[in-house]
Coordinates of C-alpha atoms in Angstrom, one line a residue:
X1 CA 0.0 0.0 0.0
X2 CA 2.8 2.3 -0.8
X3 CA 2.3 5.8 -2.1
X4 CA 4.4 7.9 -4.4
X5 CA 6.0 10.9 -2.9
X6 CA 3.9 13.9 -3.9
X7 CA 5.5 16.3 -6.2
X8 CA 6.2 19.9 -5.0
X9 CA 3.2 22.0 -5.0
X10 CA 2.9 25.6 -6.3
X11 CA 2.5 26.7 -2.7
X12 CA 6.2 26.2 -2.1
X13 CA 6.9 29.0 -4.5
X14 CA 4.4 31.5 -3.1
X15 CA 5.5 34.7 -1.3
X16 CA 5.5 34.2 2.5
X17 CA 2.6 36.6 3.0
X18 CA 0.3 34.3 0.9
X19 CA 1.1 31.3 3.1
X20 CA -2.0 30.3 5.1
X21 CA 0.0 29.8 8.3
X22 CA 1.5 33.2 8.1
X23 CA -1.9 34.7 7.5
X24 CA -3.4 33.0 10.6
X25 CA -0.4 34.1 12.8
X26 CA -0.7 37.7 11.6
X27 CA -4.5 37.5 12.3
X28 CA -3.8 36.4 15.8
X29 CA -1.6 39.4 16.4
X30 CA -4.1 41.8 14.9
X31 CA -7.0 40.2 16.9
X32 CA -5.0 40.5 20.1
X33 CA -4.3 44.2 19.5
X34 CA -7.9 45.0 18.4
X35 CA -9.2 43.2 21.5
X36 CA -7.0 45.3 23.8
X37 CA -8.1 48.4 22.0
X38 CA -11.8 47.4 22.3
X39 CA -11.4 46.6 26.0
X40 CA -9.7 50.0 26.7
X41 CA -12.5 51.8 24.8
X42 CA -15.1 50.4 27.2
X43 CA -18.9 50.6 26.7
X44 CA -20.6 53.7 25.3
X45 CA -22.5 56.3 27.4
X46 CA -25.6 54.0 27.4
X47 CA -23.6 51.1 28.7
X48 CA -23.7 49.2 25.4
X49 CA -20.7 47.5 23.9
X50 CA -18.6 49.9 21.7
X51 CA -18.6 49.5 17.9
X52 CA -15.3 47.7 17.8
X53 CA -16.5 45.1 20.4
X54 CA -19.7 44.5 18.3
X55 CA -17.7 44.2 15.1
X56 CA -15.3 41.6 16.6
X57 CA -18.2 39.6 18.1
X58 CA -20.1 39.7 14.8
X59 CA -17.1 38.5 12.8
X60 CA -16.3 35.7 15.2
X61 CA -20.0 34.6 15.4
X62 CA -20.5 34.5 11.6
X63 CA -17.3 32.4 11.2
X64 CA -18.4 29.9 13.8
X65 CA -21.9 29.7 12.4
X66 CA -20.5 28.9 9.0
X67 CA -18.5 26.0 10.5
X68 CA -21.6 24.8 12.4
X69 CA -23.8 24.8 9.3
X70 CA -21.4 22.3 7.6
X71 CA -21.0 20.0 10.6
X72 CA -24.1 17.7 9.9
X73 CA -23.4 16.9 6.2
X74 CA -19.7 16.7 6.9
X75 CA -20.0 14.1 9.7
X76 CA -22.5 12.0 7.9
X77 CA -20.7 11.8 4.5
X78 CA -17.2 11.5 6.1
X79 CA -18.2 8.7 8.4
X80 CA -20.1 6.8 5.8
X81 CA -17.3 7.2 3.3
X82 CA -14.7 6.2 5.9
X83 CA -16.5 3.0 6.7
X84 CA -16.8 2.2 3.0
X85 CA -13.1 2.8 2.5
X86 CA -12.4 0.0 5.0
X87 CA -13.3 -2.4 2.2
X88 CA -10.0 -1.5 0.6
X89 CA -7.9 -2.6 3.6
X90 CA -7.0 -6.2 4.0
X91 CA -6.6 -5.9 7.8
X92 CA -9.5 -3.5 8.5
X93 CA -10.7 -5.1 11.7
X94 CA -7.3 -5.0 13.3
X95 CA -6.8 -1.3 12.3
X96 CA -10.1 -0.4 13.9
X97 CA -9.3 -2.1 17.2
X98 CA -5.7 -0.7 17.1
X99 CA -7.1 2.8 16.6
X100 CA -9.6 2.5 19.4
X101 CA -6.9 1.0 21.7
X102 CA -4.5 3.9 21.1
X103 CA -7.3 6.4 21.5
X104 CA -7.7 4.9 25.0
X105 CA -4.0 4.7 25.8
X106 CA -3.3 8.3 25.0
X107 CA -6.4 9.4 26.9
X108 CA -5.3 7.4 29.9
X109 CA -1.8 9.0 29.9
X110 CA -3.4 12.5 29.5
X111 CA -5.9 12.1 32.4
X112 CA -3.1 10.8 34.7
X113 CA -1.1 13.9 33.9
X114 CA -4.1 16.1 34.7
X115 CA -4.7 14.4 38.1
X116 CA -1.0 14.8 39.0
X117 CA -1.0 18.5 38.1
X118 CA -4.2 19.1 40.0
X119 CA -2.7 17.6 43.1
X120 CA 0.6 19.3 42.8
X121 CA -0.5 22.8 41.7
X122 CA -3.7 22.8 43.8
X123 CA -5.5 25.4 41.6
X124 CA -8.7 25.3 43.7
X125 CA -6.7 26.6 46.8
X126 CA -4.7 29.2 44.9
X127 CA -7.5 31.3 43.3
X128 CA -8.8 34.8 43.8
X129 CA -12.2 34.0 42.6
X130 CA -15.2 34.0 45.1
X131 CA -18.1 31.6 45.5
X132 CA -20.5 34.4 44.2
X133 CA -19.3 33.4 40.7
X134 CA -20.6 29.8 41.2
X135 CA -23.6 29.0 39.1
X136 CA -25.0 25.8 37.5
X137 CA -24.4 25.6 33.8
X138 CA -27.3 25.8 31.3
X139 CA -26.5 22.3 30.0
X140 CA -25.2 19.3 31.9
X141 CA -24.2 15.8 31.2
X142 CA -24.9 12.6 33.0
X143 CA -24.4 8.9 32.2
X144 CA -28.1 8.5 31.7
X145 CA -28.2 11.5 29.3
X146 CA -25.2 10.1 27.5
X147 CA -26.8 6.7 27.0
X148 CA -30.1 8.2 25.9
X149 CA -28.2 10.5 23.6
X150 CA -26.8 7.5 21.8
X151 CA -30.3 6.7 20.5
X152 CA -31.3 9.1 17.7
X153 CA -34.7 10.8 18.0
X154 CA -34.7 11.3 14.3
X155 CA -32.4 10.4 11.3
X156 CA -31.0 14.0 11.3
X157 CA -30.1 14.0 15.0
X158 CA -32.1 17.2 15.3
X159 CA -33.0 18.7 18.6
X160 CA -35.2 21.7 19.5
X161 CA -34.7 23.9 22.6
X162 CA -36.9 26.7 23.8
X163 CA -35.7 29.6 25.9
X164 CA -38.0 32.1 27.7
X165 CA -36.5 35.5 28.1
X166 CA -38.5 38.5 29.5
X167 CA -41.8 36.8 28.8
X168 CA -41.0 35.9 25.2
X169 CA -40.1 32.4 24.0
X170 CA -37.5 31.6 21.3
X171 CA -36.9 28.2 19.8
X172 CA -33.6 27.1 18.3
X173 CA -32.7 23.9 16.4
X174 CA -29.5 22.1 17.1
X175 CA -27.8 18.9 15.8
X176 CA -26.8 16.3 18.3
X177 CA -23.4 15.3 17.0
X178 CA -23.3 12.1 19.0
X179 CA -26.6 11.0 17.4
X180 CA -25.4 12.0 14.0
X181 CA -22.3 9.8 14.6
X182 CA -24.5 6.8 15.5
X183 CA -26.7 7.3 12.5
X184 CA -23.7 7.7 10.2
X185 CA -22.1 4.5 11.5
X186 CA -25.3 2.6 11.1
X187 CA -25.8 3.8 7.4
X188 CA -22.1 3.0 6.6
X189 CA -22.2 -0.5 8.0
X190 CA -25.7 -1.2 6.4
X191 CA -24.3 0.0 3.1
X192 CA -21.4 -2.4 3.3
X193 CA -23.8 -5.3 4.3
X194 CA -26.2 -4.4 1.4
X195 CA -23.4 -5.0 -1.1
X196 CA -24.0 -4.2 -4.7
X197 CA -27.4 -2.7 -4.1
X198 CA -25.7 0.1 -2.1
X199 CA -23.1 1.1 -4.7
X200 CA -25.2 3.9 -6.1
X201 CA -25.7 5.3 -2.6
X202 CA -22.0 5.1 -1.7
X203 CA -21.1 6.8 -5.0
X204 CA -23.6 9.6 -4.3
X205 CA -22.3 9.9 -0.7
X206 CA -18.7 10.2 -2.1
X207 CA -19.8 13.0 -4.5
X208 CA -21.7 14.8 -1.7
X209 CA -18.6 14.6 0.6
X210 CA -16.5 16.1 -2.1
X211 CA -18.9 19.0 -2.5
X212 CA -19.2 19.5 1.3
X213 CA -15.4 19.5 1.7
X214 CA -15.0 22.0 -1.1
X215 CA -17.5 24.4 0.6
X216 CA -15.7 23.8 3.9
X217 CA -12.4 24.7 2.4
X218 CA -14.0 28.0 1.2
X219 CA -15.0 28.7 4.8
X220 CA -11.5 27.7 6.1
X221 CA -10.0 30.3 3.8
X222 CA -11.9 32.8 5.9
X223 CA -10.0 31.6 9.0
X224 CA -7.6 34.7 9.2
X225 CA -10.7 37.0 9.3
X226 CA -12.5 34.7 11.8
X227 CA -9.4 34.6 13.9
X228 CA -9.4 38.4 14.3
X229 CA -13.0 38.3 15.5
X230 CA -12.7 35.3 17.8
X231 CA -9.4 36.2 19.5
X232 CA -10.2 39.9 19.6
X233 CA -13.6 39.2 21.2
X234 CA -12.0 36.8 23.8
X235 CA -9.4 39.5 24.8
X236 CA -12.0 42.2 24.9
X237 CA -14.5 40.2 27.0
X238 CA -12.2 38.5 29.5
X239 CA -9.1 40.6 29.6
X240 CA -6.3 40.0 32.0
X241 CA -8.2 40.6 35.3
X242 CA -10.5 37.5 34.9
X243 CA -7.6 35.4 33.7
X244 CA -5.4 36.4 36.7
X245 CA -8.1 35.4 39.1
X246 CA -7.9 31.9 37.7
X247 CA -4.2 32.1 36.9
X248 CA -3.1 28.9 38.6
X249 CA -6.0 27.0 37.1
X250 CA -5.3 28.2 33.6
X251 CA -1.6 27.5 34.1
X252 CA -2.3 24.0 35.2
X253 CA -4.5 23.4 32.1
X254 CA -1.9 24.7 29.7
X255 CA 1.0 23.0 31.5
X256 CA -0.9 19.7 31.1
X257 CA -1.7 20.4 27.5
X258 CA 2.0 21.2 26.8
X259 CA 3.2 18.1 28.5
X260 CA 0.9 15.9 26.4
X261 CA 1.7 17.7 23.2
X262 CA 5.4 18.2 23.6
X263 CA 6.5 15.4 25.9
X264 CA 4.0 12.4 25.7
X265 CA 3.4 12.6 21.9
X266 CA 7.2 12.9 21.0
X267 CA 8.0 10.0 23.4
X268 CA 5.4 7.8 21.7
X269 CA 6.7 8.8 18.3
X270 CA 10.3 8.0 19.3
X271 CA 9.2 4.7 20.7
X272 CA 7.9 3.8 17.2
X273 CA 11.0 5.0 15.4
X274 CA 9.5 8.2 14.1
X275 CA 11.0 11.7 14.3
X276 CA 8.9 14.1 16.4
X277 CA 10.1 17.1 14.5
X278 CA 8.7 15.8 11.3
X279 CA 5.4 15.0 12.9
X280 CA 5.0 18.6 14.2
X281 CA 6.2 20.1 10.9
X282 CA 3.6 18.0 9.1
X283 CA 0.7 18.4 11.6
X284 CA 1.3 22.2 12.3
X285 CA -1.3 23.5 9.8
X286 CA -4.1 21.5 11.5
X287 CA -2.9 22.3 15.0
X288 CA -2.8 26.0 14.2
X289 CA -6.2 26.0 12.6
X290 CA -7.7 24.0 15.6
X291 CA -6.2 26.6 18.0
X292 CA -8.0 29.5 16.4
X293 CA -11.2 27.8 15.3
X294 CA -11.7 25.8 18.5
X295 CA -13.3 23.1 16.3
X296 CA -12.0 19.6 15.7
X297 CA -14.8 18.9 13.2
X298 CA -14.1 22.2 11.4
X299 CA -10.5 21.3 11.2
X300 CA -11.2 17.8 9.9
X301 CA -10.4 18.4 6.2
X302 CA -7.0 19.9 7.1
X303 CA -6.2 17.1 9.6
X304 CA -7.1 14.4 7.0
X305 CA -5.0 16.1 4.3
X306 CA -1.9 16.5 6.4
X307 CA -2.2 13.0 7.9
X308 CA -2.1 11.6 4.4
X309 CA 0.1 13.9 2.4
X310 CA 2.6 15.1 5.1
X311 CA 2.6 12.1 7.5
X312 CA 2.3 9.3 5.0
X313 CA -0.8 7.5 6.4
X314 CA -2.6 5.6 3.6
X315 CA -5.7 7.4 2.3
X316 CA -8.0 4.4 3.0
X317 CA -7.0 4.3 6.7
X318 CA -6.8 8.1 7.2
X319 CA -10.3 8.5 5.7
X320 CA -11.6 6.2 8.5
X321 CA -9.4 7.1 11.5
X322 CA -9.4 10.9 11.2
X323 CA -13.2 11.5 11.0
X324 CA -13.7 9.1 13.9
X325 CA -11.0 10.9 15.9
X326 CA -12.6 14.3 15.2
X327 CA -15.7 13.2 17.1
X328 CA -14.3 10.9 19.8
X329 CA -10.5 11.6 20.3
X330 CA -10.2 14.4 22.8
X331 CA -7.1 14.3 24.9
X332 CA -7.5 18.0 25.7
X333 CA -11.3 18.3 26.3
X334 CA -11.9 14.9 27.7
X335 CA -8.8 14.1 29.7
X336 CA -6.6 17.0 30.8
X337 CA -9.5 19.5 31.2
X338 CA -12.1 17.5 33.2
X339 CA -9.4 16.0 35.5
X340 CA -7.9 19.4 36.5
X341 CA -11.3 21.1 36.6
X342 CA -12.9 18.4 38.8
X343 CA -9.9 18.6 41.3
X344 CA -10.1 22.5 41.2
X345 CA -13.9 22.4 42.1
X346 CA -13.3 19.8 44.8
X347 CA -10.5 21.9 46.4
X348 CA -12.5 25.1 46.1
X349 CA -15.6 23.7 47.9
X350 CA -13.5 21.7 50.3
X351 CA -14.7 18.3 49.1
X352 CA -12.1 15.6 49.8
X353 CA -11.3 13.1 47.0
X354 CA -10.1 9.6 47.6
X355 CA -8.6 6.9 45.4
X356 CA -12.1 5.8 44.3
X357 CA -12.8 9.3 43.0
X358 CA -9.6 9.5 41.1
X359 CA -10.2 6.1 39.5
X360 CA -13.7 7.4 38.5
X361 CA -12.1 10.5 36.9
X362 CA -9.8 8.1 34.8
X363 CA -12.8 5.9 33.9
X364 CA -15.0 8.8 32.8
X365 CA -12.2 10.4 30.8
X366 CA -11.2 7.2 28.9
X367 CA -14.7 6.0 28.2
X368 CA -16.7 9.2 28.0
X369 CA -14.8 11.0 25.2
X370 CA -17.8 10.6 22.9
X371 CA -19.8 12.9 25.2
X372 CA -17.7 15.8 24.0
X373 CA -18.7 15.3 20.4
X374 CA -19.3 18.6 18.7
X375 CA -17.7 21.9 18.1
X376 CA -17.1 22.8 21.8
X377 CA -18.4 20.2 24.1
X378 CA -15.9 20.2 26.9
X379 CA -18.5 21.6 29.4
X380 CA -20.7 18.6 28.8
X381 CA -17.7 16.3 29.6
X382 CA -16.9 18.3 32.7
X383 CA -20.5 18.1 34.1
X384 CA -20.5 14.4 33.3
X385 CA -17.4 14.0 35.4
X386 CA -18.7 16.2 38.2
X387 CA -22.1 14.4 38.4
X388 CA -20.2 11.0 38.5
X389 CA -18.1 12.2 41.4
X390 CA -21.0 13.9 43.2
X391 CA -19.3 17.3 43.1
X392 CA -21.4 20.6 42.9
X393 CA -22.3 21.5 39.3
X394 CA -22.3 25.1 40.4
X395 CA -18.6 25.0 40.3
X396 CA -18.7 25.0 36.5
X397 CA -19.8 28.7 36.7
X398 CA -16.4 29.5 38.3
X399 CA -14.6 28.3 35.2
X400 CA -16.7 29.4 32.3
X401 CA -15.3 33.0 32.4
X402 CA -12.1 31.9 30.7
X403 CA -13.3 28.8 28.9
X404 CA -12.8 30.2 25.3
X405 CA -9.1 30.9 26.2
X406 CA -8.6 27.4 27.5
X407 CA -10.6 25.8 24.6
X408 CA -8.0 27.1 22.1
X409 CA -5.3 25.0 23.7
X410 CA -7.6 22.0 24.3
X411 CA -8.7 21.8 20.7
X412 CA -5.1 22.1 19.4
X413 CA -4.1 19.1 21.5
X414 CA -7.2 17.2 20.4
X415 CA -6.4 17.6 16.8
X416 CA -2.7 16.8 17.3
X417 CA -3.8 13.5 18.9
X418 CA -6.2 12.9 16.0
X419 CA -3.2 13.0 13.6
X420 CA -0.9 11.1 16.0
X421 CA -2.8 7.9 16.5
X422 CA -3.3 7.1 12.8
X423 CA 0.4 7.7 12.3
X424 CA 1.4 5.4 15.1
X425 CA -1.1 2.7 14.1
X426 CA 0.0 2.9 10.5
X427 CA 3.6 2.5 11.5
X428 CA 2.8 -0.5 13.8
X429 CA 0.9 -2.2 11.0
X430 CA 3.6 -1.6 8.4
X431 CA 1.5 0.6 6.1
X432 CA 3.0 4.0 6.9
X433 CA 4.8 5.6 3.9
X434 CA 8.0 6.6 5.7
X435 CA 9.4 8.2 2.6
X436 CA 6.6 10.8 2.8
X437 CA 6.9 11.1 6.6
X438 CA 10.7 11.7 6.5
X439 CA 10.6 14.1 3.6
X440 CA 10.7 17.8 4.6
X441 CA 8.1 19.5 2.5
X442 CA 6.7 23.0 2.5
X443 CA 3.1 22.0 2.0
X444 CA 0.3 24.6 2.3
X445 CA -2.5 22.4 3.6
X446 CA -5.0 25.0 2.3
X447 CA -3.9 24.5 -1.3
X448 CA -3.7 20.7 -0.8
X449 CA -7.2 20.6 0.4
X450 CA -8.5 22.5 -2.6
X451 CA -6.9 19.9 -5.0
X452 CA -7.0 16.7 -3.0
X453 CA -9.8 14.3 -3.8
X454 CA -12.3 13.6 -1.0

């Protein structure tokens, strides 16, 4: 299953200012500066947000809405196509189990790091925030909700929620990503079992996936603009005061994320005879996009592209493992974050935790990752952990103030892990194209995504 080394792309000859990575980094600097300016401007005389704050919020909101709009068709078509692609692998069953096993192994390592950091740094005892900030979250997670959520209420995984504000009711529709995942897997497996009768459906699904990916690449091209709005709004809304109140907590989260990304992952790569520097060089476009977009699913096309073209994972396997990882592989959101956050809340409210509680944290983190499925589902995972441990859900309100800032790092680690596991499994199974992996290439993933077939 070897692949030819791709020829140099035109992107390698482009001026640096047209490189997607440079554009995103520049947008982060601009967003940071505009956010500081908007915060210093303050509200207008009527107490309303100033024009710059409104502009930043609008830009960021529109970008996220565009990503959300493409999530349902992307998940369905990508998962169905990935299951269909397993037909082309001679050892498909072994690859599936190896993938799930390494998802669990890396999650286990990450959650143990989170627990150790929570006990050493003790963020819940070193905080300037008060209990007046504690409030229950609008949405919570429990094992019963998780199990019921696995059963689709309709084939689209569509849910309606109604909110009453000032005597008026407003209803919004949302897609349950977990239910979409279940529906997609069911359709994919059924299509394989149906055999020849399903060939037309699979061909249509492949064409639809190509169209959805093309539209998503157009949205991804807007990432520099969306970055200015998202990062600028975060700085404007939260500033340094709120961050400093939870400084030790934020530090513990980012130290944990850094240890997983820059210590655990390189050690695993070295253990499999792979150069960590090459992995990060290849995976950087996806990691960078994940950081600013805060969306594993929105980053999916980039992750899949770099996994195949920069890291040498065969297309048939990458097309299965990366979409699956984008919905269930969350070392940042489902391991580091809930572990440290649960210990923070326990310390803050003076609730002692014993060996049993720490084992439960590990159990929830390793097995409950699917509960975080979606664009930003870490709060659901946290409430699932808290409810399992019997800790006060009001503690979530203490942490929501800086959640977007933390979510950037969490999502970056999530996506790095989604590229890492297929690389390791492909290496272990002897199907990794090491000529591609070891070749230093200047690939602009944005251009590759526009030309690569779905």
